[in-house]
Amino acid sequence: MANTEFGKDKIKRVICLVLIFGGFAILHNFVPEGLDQAGWDGFLVLFVTVLLWLTEAVPMAVTSIFALFFGAWVGFEKEANILANFASTGPFFLLAAMVIGQIFTKVGLGRRISLYVLPMFGNKAKAVLLAVMMGTCVVSMFLADIPTALVFFGLCAPILEQNGCEPGKSKFGKAIMLGIPVGAAIGGIGTPAGSGMNAVTMSLLKNICGVEISFGQWSLVGVPVALVSIVLAWLILCWLCKPEIDIVKGLDSLKEDRKNVGPLKGDELKFTIVFAIMVVLWFIPKQTGIDMYMTAWGGIFIMSLPGMNLVNWKEASTKIDWSAFLICGAATALATVVANLGTGAWLSGILSNLFLSKVAGMGLVVLLLVINVMMAVGHYPMPQGVSLAGLCLPVVGALAVNLGLNPIVVCLPVCMSTSMLLLVPIDPTCFTTYSGGYWKIKDMMSSGILITIGYILVSSLWTAVIAATGALG
């Protein structure tokens, strides 16, 4: 049976490869009007790369490296120029976020925070759900989604058992276990530090559109959107998964555990001090002359110094998702080169003529709503967030220039949407609580649709409000 399954998988992968590269070979000869051969080849190589990522016909990390050299072989750009764009700031901030997330988990600060968060609003079931979701959301604004979600999962699982919440049957258990990854995903949009993908899209925005959004500008939009969206998500989960219990038992033991952990000391205190300084520096780069990337790696450097010893690189390197790093680097490199070849302007012209120019004439809020909806729906055929952003940013950026709009305002929804993968729950963040057995894929998708609609409305309205103040430039 296993050999049969392996054989079927092998055949599917071969068919995918034949179709993808066969399609490339055919389409390569049909250059559309308004685009030269280099621009068309660049677009096709980027699209081939995305299809290979989606089908996983070959490992995604291998595809990422192959695509860089394949693009140079096809000839739309020199090899050195493609590789130069790989070494942009975004992928290295993603790497920093993964390292910091590991340190956060290792020193035990996550457990301390969760001990204070869970009883925050009382012991009523709905209040505990709000505390879990809000706590996960706020912590995830500054730390990687997955470690944050795992910390809250580890603390909530025994409490659910203590309250007799049976996996697969308990609605309260389902709400809690859905609320944790939802909180982490929504919190990830709050600040650039909330997800390494945020920094990747910021890097793309700078490379493609020539504009730079600051940590403070992103947070001015992202934090309120995240906080309002998490409250809406809480209301939705309370409605869909009405708790079968009224009072949550076991919170008193958390208060006792809180006393036992004692004051901050040792590695926990070292990390807290350094990270608190990093957060402050992220918000004041103009005053210090230190950008968010230098702050991130400067903090990690300090944590690695003798006497600090918070970073064990041999251990850390085994837990880093190197595939994610390579995918982000490749997406950034290819999207940047393709945008510089005029492909983004060509696509934006087509979309503008079709409907986007008319939509823009209806007002900024309507345009932002349409862009947010397009990005949300785009996750179905293209669930890899950074690859979707890599395809869309050149188009939306060029559209903003053509319509005389601020690129930051129009492109920010594209950047923020990379973390909102609740419609297509294949992101590792979504699966941090799946092993508990409390929810199924259909539960995440059904709640994800409503939560995403709420997020789209909040994001569009608040972005328009902040844009009107001139705070985004």
Coordinates of C-alpha atoms in Angstrom, one line a residue:
M1 CA 0.0 0.0 0.0
A2 CA 2.8 2.4 0.9
N3 CA 4.6 1.7 -2.3
T4 CA 1.4 2.3 -4.3
E5 CA 0.9 5.7 -2.6
F6 CA 4.6 6.6 -3.3
G7 CA 4.1 5.6 -6.9
K8 CA 1.0 7.8 -7.2
D9 CA 2.8 10.7 -5.6
K10 CA 5.7 10.3 -8.0
I11 CA 3.4 10.3 -11.0
K12 CA 1.6 13.4 -9.8
R13 CA 4.9 15.3 -9.3
V14 CA 6.2 14.2 -12.8
I15 CA 2.9 15.4 -14.4
C16 CA 3.2 18.7 -12.6
L17 CA 6.8 19.2 -13.7
V18 CA 5.9 18.4 -17.3
L19 CA 2.9 20.8 -17.3
I20 CA 4.8 23.6 -15.7
F21 CA 7.9 23.6 -17.8
G22 CA 6.0 22.6 -20.9
G23 CA 3.7 25.6 -20.4
F24 CA 6.8 27.8 -19.9
A25 CA 8.4 26.6 -23.1
I26 CA 5.2 27.3 -25.1
L27 CA 4.3 30.7 -23.5
H28 CA 7.9 31.9 -23.8
N29 CA 7.3 32.4 -27.6
F30 CA 4.1 34.4 -27.2
V31 CA 5.2 37.9 -25.8
P32 CA 2.1 40.0 -25.1
E33 CA 1.7 43.5 -26.5
G34 CA 3.2 46.2 -24.2
L35 CA 5.9 43.9 -22.8
D36 CA 9.4 43.0 -24.1
Q37 CA 10.9 39.5 -24.1
A38 CA 12.9 40.1 -20.9
G39 CA 9.8 41.3 -19.0
W40 CA 7.7 38.4 -20.2
D41 CA 10.4 35.8 -19.4
G42 CA 10.8 37.4 -15.9
F43 CA 7.1 37.1 -15.2
L44 CA 7.0 33.5 -16.5
V45 CA 10.0 32.5 -14.3
L46 CA 8.4 34.0 -11.2
F47 CA 5.1 32.2 -12.0
V48 CA 6.9 28.9 -12.6
T49 CA 8.6 29.3 -9.3
V50 CA 5.3 30.0 -7.5
L51 CA 3.7 26.9 -9.2
L52 CA 6.6 24.7 -8.1
W53 CA 6.2 26.0 -4.5
L54 CA 2.5 25.3 -4.6
T55 CA 2.8 21.8 -6.1
E56 CA 5.9 20.9 -4.1
A57 CA 7.0 18.8 -7.2
V58 CA 10.5 19.3 -5.8
P59 CA 11.4 20.5 -2.3
M60 CA 10.5 24.2 -1.8
A61 CA 14.0 25.1 -0.6
V62 CA 15.5 23.5 -3.7
T63 CA 13.1 25.3 -5.9
S64 CA 14.1 28.6 -4.3
I65 CA 17.7 28.3 -5.1
F66 CA 17.1 26.7 -8.6
A67 CA 14.8 29.6 -9.6
L68 CA 17.6 32.2 -9.1
F69 CA 19.9 30.5 -11.5
F70 CA 17.1 29.4 -13.8
G71 CA 16.2 33.1 -14.3
A72 CA 19.7 33.9 -15.2
W73 CA 19.9 31.0 -17.6
V74 CA 16.7 32.1 -19.3
G75 CA 18.4 35.4 -19.8
F76 CA 16.0 38.1 -18.5
E77 CA 18.6 39.4 -16.1
K78 CA 22.2 38.8 -15.1
E79 CA 23.0 36.3 -12.5
A80 CA 24.8 38.8 -10.2
N81 CA 21.8 41.2 -10.2
I82 CA 19.3 38.4 -9.3
L83 CA 21.5 37.2 -6.5
A84 CA 22.1 40.7 -5.2
N85 CA 18.4 41.1 -4.6
F86 CA 18.3 37.9 -2.7
A87 CA 20.5 39.5 -0.1
S88 CA 17.9 42.1 0.9
T89 CA 16.9 43.1 4.5
G90 CA 13.6 41.2 4.7
P91 CA 14.9 37.5 4.7
F92 CA 17.5 38.4 7.3
F93 CA 14.9 40.0 9.6
L94 CA 12.8 36.8 9.2
L95 CA 15.9 34.8 10.3
A96 CA 16.3 37.2 13.3
A97 CA 12.6 36.7 14.2
M98 CA 13.1 32.9 14.3
V99 CA 16.2 33.2 16.5
I100 CA 14.5 35.6 18.9
G101 CA 11.4 33.4 19.1
Q102 CA 13.6 30.4 20.1
I103 CA 15.3 32.4 22.8
F104 CA 11.9 33.6 24.1
T105 CA 10.7 30.0 24.4
K106 CA 14.0 28.7 25.9
V107 CA 14.3 31.3 28.8
G108 CA 10.7 30.6 30.0
L109 CA 9.4 34.1 29.7
G110 CA 6.4 32.9 27.6
R111 CA 5.1 30.7 30.4
R112 CA 5.4 33.6 32.9
I113 CA 3.4 35.9 30.7
S114 CA 0.7 33.3 30.1
L115 CA 0.3 32.7 33.8
Y116 CA -0.6 36.4 34.2
V117 CA -2.8 36.5 31.0
L118 CA -5.2 33.6 31.5
P119 CA -6.9 34.8 34.7
M120 CA -6.8 38.5 33.5
F121 CA -10.6 38.9 32.9
G122 CA -11.9 36.5 35.4
N123 CA -12.9 32.8 35.4
K124 CA -16.0 33.0 33.1
A125 CA -15.5 30.8 30.1
K126 CA -16.0 33.6 27.5
A127 CA -13.7 35.9 29.6
V128 CA -11.0 33.2 29.6
L129 CA -11.3 32.8 25.9
L130 CA -10.9 36.6 25.4
A131 CA -7.9 36.6 27.7
V132 CA -6.2 33.7 25.8
M133 CA -6.9 35.3 22.4
M134 CA -5.9 38.8 23.5
G135 CA -2.8 37.6 25.2
T136 CA -1.7 35.5 22.2
C137 CA -2.4 38.5 20.0
V138 CA -0.4 41.1 22.0
V139 CA 2.6 38.8 22.5
S140 CA 2.6 37.8 18.9
M141 CA 2.9 41.5 17.9
F142 CA 6.5 41.4 19.0
L143 CA 7.5 37.8 18.8
A144 CA 7.2 35.0 16.2
D145 CA 3.7 33.5 15.9
I146 CA 4.6 29.8 16.4
P147 CA 6.5 30.0 19.7
T148 CA 3.8 32.3 21.1
A149 CA 1.0 29.9 20.1
L150 CA 2.9 26.9 21.4
V151 CA 3.4 28.5 24.8
F152 CA -0.4 29.2 25.2
F153 CA -1.3 25.8 23.8
G154 CA 0.9 24.1 26.5
L155 CA -0.7 26.1 29.2
C156 CA -4.3 25.7 28.0
A157 CA -4.3 22.0 27.3
P158 CA -4.2 20.8 30.9
I159 CA -6.8 23.4 31.9
L160 CA -9.2 22.0 29.3
E161 CA -8.5 18.5 30.6
Q162 CA -9.2 19.6 34.2
N163 CA -12.6 21.0 33.1
G164 CA -13.6 17.8 31.3
C165 CA -13.4 19.3 27.8
E166 CA -13.2 16.3 25.6
P167 CA -11.4 16.7 22.3
G168 CA -13.7 16.6 19.3
K169 CA -16.8 17.2 21.5
S170 CA -16.1 20.2 23.7
K171 CA -17.2 23.6 22.1
F172 CA -15.2 25.5 24.7
G173 CA -12.1 23.4 23.9
K174 CA -12.6 24.0 20.2
A175 CA -13.0 27.8 20.8
I176 CA -9.8 27.9 22.9
M177 CA -7.7 25.8 20.5
L178 CA -9.0 27.8 17.5
G179 CA -8.5 31.1 19.4
I180 CA -4.8 30.6 20.0
P181 CA -3.6 30.3 16.4
V182 CA -6.2 33.0 15.3
G183 CA -4.8 35.3 18.0
A184 CA -1.2 34.6 16.9
A185 CA -2.0 35.2 13.2
I186 CA -3.9 38.4 13.8
G187 CA -1.3 39.6 16.3
G188 CA 1.4 39.0 13.6
I189 CA 0.1 41.9 11.6
G190 CA 0.4 44.4 14.4
T191 CA 4.0 45.4 14.0
P192 CA 6.8 44.5 11.6
A193 CA 8.3 42.4 14.4
G194 CA 5.1 40.3 14.7
S195 CA 6.1 38.2 11.7
G196 CA 9.3 37.8 9.7
M197 CA 7.1 37.9 6.6
N198 CA 6.2 41.5 7.4
A199 CA 9.8 42.6 7.0
V200 CA 10.1 40.6 3.8
T201 CA 7.1 42.5 2.3
M202 CA 8.6 45.8 3.6
S203 CA 11.8 45.0 1.8
L204 CA 9.8 44.2 -1.4
L205 CA 7.9 47.5 -1.0
K206 CA 11.2 49.4 -0.8
N207 CA 12.9 47.6 -3.7
I208 CA 9.9 47.6 -6.0
C209 CA 8.1 50.9 -5.2
G210 CA 11.1 52.9 -3.9
V211 CA 9.2 53.8 -0.7
E212 CA 10.0 52.8 2.9
I213 CA 7.5 52.4 5.6
S214 CA 8.8 52.8 9.2
F215 CA 8.2 50.5 12.2
G216 CA 6.0 53.2 13.7
Q217 CA 3.9 53.8 10.6
W218 CA 3.2 50.1 10.2
S219 CA 2.3 49.8 13.9
L220 CA 0.0 52.9 13.7
V221 CA -2.1 51.0 11.3
G222 CA -1.4 47.4 12.4
V223 CA -1.9 47.5 16.2
P224 CA -5.4 49.0 16.2
V225 CA -6.5 46.8 13.4
A226 CA -5.2 43.7 15.3
L227 CA -6.8 44.7 18.6
V228 CA -10.2 45.4 17.0
S229 CA -10.0 42.3 14.8
I230 CA -9.2 40.1 17.7
V231 CA -12.3 41.3 19.6
L232 CA -14.4 40.6 16.5
A233 CA -12.8 37.1 16.2
W234 CA -13.6 36.5 19.9
L235 CA -17.3 37.4 19.3
I236 CA -17.4 35.1 16.2
L237 CA -15.9 32.2 18.1
C238 CA -18.3 32.7 21.1
W239 CA -21.2 32.6 18.6
L240 CA -19.9 29.6 16.6
C241 CA -18.6 27.6 19.6
K242 CA -20.9 28.6 22.5
P243 CA -19.1 27.2 25.6
E244 CA -20.8 24.3 27.4
I245 CA -19.3 25.4 30.7
D246 CA -19.8 28.7 32.6
I247 CA -16.9 28.7 35.0
V248 CA -13.4 27.6 34.2
K249 CA -11.8 25.6 37.0
G250 CA -8.0 25.6 37.6
L251 CA -7.2 29.3 37.3
D252 CA -6.5 29.5 41.1
S253 CA -3.7 27.0 40.6
L254 CA -2.2 29.4 38.0
K255 CA -2.2 32.1 40.6
E256 CA -0.3 29.7 42.9
D257 CA 2.2 28.9 40.0
R258 CA 2.7 32.6 39.6
K259 CA 3.9 32.9 43.1
N260 CA 6.2 30.0 42.7
V261 CA 8.0 31.4 39.6
G262 CA 9.4 34.3 41.6
P263 CA 10.9 37.5 40.3
L264 CA 12.6 37.8 36.9
K265 CA 16.2 36.6 37.1
G266 CA 18.9 34.9 35.2
D267 CA 18.4 34.3 31.5
E268 CA 14.8 35.4 31.7
L269 CA 15.8 38.9 33.1
K270 CA 18.7 39.2 30.5
F271 CA 16.3 38.6 27.6
T272 CA 13.6 40.9 29.0
I273 CA 16.0 43.8 29.3
V274 CA 17.6 43.4 25.9
F275 CA 14.3 42.8 24.1
A276 CA 12.6 45.8 25.8
I277 CA 15.5 48.0 24.6
M278 CA 15.0 46.5 21.1
V279 CA 11.3 47.4 21.0
V280 CA 12.0 51.0 22.0
L281 CA 14.7 51.3 19.3
W282 CA 12.3 49.9 16.7
F283 CA 10.0 52.9 17.2
I284 CA 12.7 55.6 17.2
P285 CA 15.0 54.9 14.2
K286 CA 15.2 58.5 13.1
Q287 CA 16.4 59.7 16.5
T288 CA 19.0 56.9 16.9
G289 CA 20.0 56.3 13.3
I290 CA 19.6 52.6 13.9
D291 CA 17.1 50.8 11.6
M292 CA 15.0 47.9 12.6
Y293 CA 17.3 45.3 11.0
M294 CA 20.4 46.5 12.9
T295 CA 18.3 46.6 16.1
A296 CA 17.3 43.0 15.6
W297 CA 20.7 41.6 14.9
G298 CA 22.4 44.0 17.4
G299 CA 20.1 42.5 20.0
I300 CA 20.9 39.0 19.0
F301 CA 24.7 39.9 19.0
I302 CA 24.4 41.2 22.6
M303 CA 22.5 38.1 23.7
S304 CA 25.4 36.0 22.3
L305 CA 28.1 37.9 24.2
P306 CA 30.1 36.1 27.0
G307 CA 28.2 36.4 30.2
M308 CA 24.9 36.5 28.3
N309 CA 25.1 33.2 26.6
L310 CA 21.4 33.2 25.4
V311 CA 22.2 32.0 21.9
N312 CA 23.5 28.5 21.3
W313 CA 23.9 28.7 17.5
K314 CA 24.4 25.0 17.0
E315 CA 21.1 24.3 18.7
A316 CA 19.3 27.3 17.1
S317 CA 20.4 26.4 13.6
T318 CA 18.7 23.0 13.9
K319 CA 15.4 24.6 14.7
I320 CA 15.4 27.4 12.1
D321 CA 13.1 26.9 9.1
W322 CA 15.7 27.4 6.4
S323 CA 13.2 26.6 3.7
A324 CA 11.2 29.7 4.8
F325 CA 14.4 31.8 4.7
L326 CA 15.2 30.6 1.1
I327 CA 11.7 31.0 -0.1
C328 CA 11.5 34.6 1.1
G329 CA 14.9 35.4 -0.4
A330 CA 14.0 34.0 -3.7
A331 CA 10.6 35.6 -3.8
T332 CA 12.2 39.0 -3.0
A333 CA 14.9 38.6 -5.6
L334 CA 12.6 37.5 -8.5
A335 CA 9.8 40.0 -7.7
T336 CA 12.2 42.9 -7.5
V337 CA 13.9 42.1 -10.8
V338 CA 10.5 41.4 -12.5
A339 CA 9.2 44.8 -11.3
N340 CA 12.3 46.6 -12.6
L341 CA 11.6 45.0 -16.0
G342 CA 8.2 46.8 -16.2
T343 CA 6.1 43.7 -15.7
G344 CA 4.3 45.2 -12.7
A345 CA 3.4 48.4 -14.6
W346 CA 2.2 46.2 -17.5
L347 CA -0.1 44.1 -15.3
S348 CA -1.4 47.1 -13.4
G349 CA -2.3 48.8 -16.7
I350 CA -4.4 45.8 -17.7
L351 CA -6.1 45.6 -14.3
S352 CA -6.6 49.4 -14.3
N353 CA -8.3 49.3 -17.7
L354 CA -10.4 46.4 -16.6
F355 CA -11.8 47.7 -13.3
L356 CA -9.4 49.1 -10.8
S357 CA -9.3 52.7 -12.2
K358 CA -13.1 52.7 -11.8
V359 CA -12.9 51.3 -8.3
A360 CA -10.3 53.9 -7.4
G361 CA -12.8 56.6 -8.6
M362 CA -15.2 55.3 -5.9
G363 CA -12.9 56.4 -3.1
L364 CA -10.0 55.1 -1.2
V365 CA -12.0 52.9 1.2
V366 CA -13.6 51.0 -1.7
L367 CA -10.2 50.6 -3.4
L368 CA -8.7 49.2 -0.1
L369 CA -11.6 46.9 0.3
V370 CA -11.1 45.5 -3.2
I371 CA -7.4 45.0 -2.7
N372 CA -7.9 43.3 0.7
V373 CA -10.6 41.0 -0.8
M374 CA -8.3 40.2 -3.8
M375 CA -5.5 39.3 -1.4
A376 CA -7.7 37.2 0.8
V377 CA -9.1 35.2 -2.1
G378 CA -5.6 35.0 -3.6
H379 CA -4.6 32.8 -0.7
Y380 CA -6.7 30.0 -2.1
P381 CA -4.7 29.4 -5.3
M382 CA -1.5 30.8 -3.7
P383 CA -1.4 30.1 0.1
Q384 CA 2.3 30.9 0.4
G385 CA 1.9 34.5 1.6
V386 CA 5.3 35.9 0.5
S387 CA 4.9 34.5 -3.0
L388 CA 1.5 36.1 -3.3
A389 CA 2.9 39.4 -2.1
G390 CA 5.8 39.0 -4.5
L391 CA 3.4 38.8 -7.5
C392 CA 1.0 41.5 -6.3
L393 CA 3.2 44.2 -4.9
P394 CA 4.7 45.2 -8.3
V395 CA 1.2 45.4 -9.7
V396 CA -0.4 47.4 -6.9
G397 CA 2.7 49.6 -6.5
A398 CA 2.6 50.5 -10.2
L399 CA -1.1 51.1 -9.9
A400 CA -0.6 53.5 -7.1
V401 CA 1.9 55.5 -9.1
N402 CA -0.4 55.5 -12.2
L403 CA -3.4 56.8 -10.1
G404 CA -1.3 59.3 -8.2
L405 CA -1.9 57.6 -4.9
N406 CA 0.5 57.1 -2.0
P407 CA 2.2 53.6 -2.6
I408 CA 2.4 53.0 1.2
V409 CA -1.4 53.4 1.6
V410 CA -2.3 51.1 -1.3
C411 CA 0.5 48.5 -0.7
L412 CA 0.1 48.2 3.1
P413 CA -2.9 45.8 2.8
V414 CA -0.9 43.6 0.5
C415 CA 2.0 43.5 3.1
M416 CA -0.3 42.9 6.1
S417 CA -2.3 40.1 4.3
T418 CA 0.7 37.7 4.2
S419 CA -0.1 36.7 7.9
M420 CA -3.9 36.3 7.4
L421 CA -4.0 32.7 6.3
L422 CA -7.2 31.7 8.1
L423 CA -9.1 31.0 4.9
V424 CA -6.6 28.4 3.8
P425 CA -5.2 27.0 7.1
I426 CA -2.0 25.4 5.8
D427 CA 0.4 27.8 7.6
P428 CA 2.3 26.2 10.5
T429 CA 0.8 28.7 12.9
C430 CA -2.7 27.4 12.3
F431 CA -1.6 23.9 13.2
T432 CA 0.1 24.6 16.5
T433 CA -3.0 23.4 18.3
Y434 CA -4.3 20.9 15.8
S435 CA -2.7 18.0 17.6
G436 CA -5.0 18.6 20.6
G437 CA -7.8 17.1 18.5
Y438 CA -10.3 19.8 19.4
W439 CA -10.9 21.2 15.9
K440 CA -10.9 20.0 12.3
I441 CA -9.8 21.9 9.1
K442 CA -13.5 22.8 8.3
D443 CA -13.8 24.5 11.7
M444 CA -10.8 26.8 11.0
M445 CA -12.1 27.5 7.5
S446 CA -15.7 28.3 8.5
S447 CA -14.6 30.6 11.4
G448 CA -11.8 31.9 9.2
I449 CA -14.2 33.2 6.6
L450 CA -16.1 35.4 9.1
I451 CA -12.9 36.5 10.9
T452 CA -11.3 37.5 7.6
I453 CA -14.3 39.5 6.5
G454 CA -14.2 41.4 9.8
Y455 CA -10.5 42.0 9.4
I456 CA -10.9 43.3 5.8
L457 CA -13.5 45.8 7.0
V458 CA -11.5 47.0 9.9
S459 CA -8.2 47.2 8.0
S460 CA -9.7 49.1 5.1
L461 CA -11.5 51.7 7.2
W462 CA -8.6 52.3 9.6
T463 CA -6.0 52.5 6.9
A464 CA -8.1 55.1 5.1
V465 CA -8.5 57.1 8.4
I466 CA -4.7 57.1 9.0
A467 CA -4.0 57.9 5.4
A468 CA -6.3 61.0 5.7
T469 CA -4.2 62.3 8.6
G470 CA -1.0 62.3 6.5
A471 CA 0.8 60.0 8.9
L472 CA 1.7 57.6 6.1
G473 CA 3.4 60.3 4.1

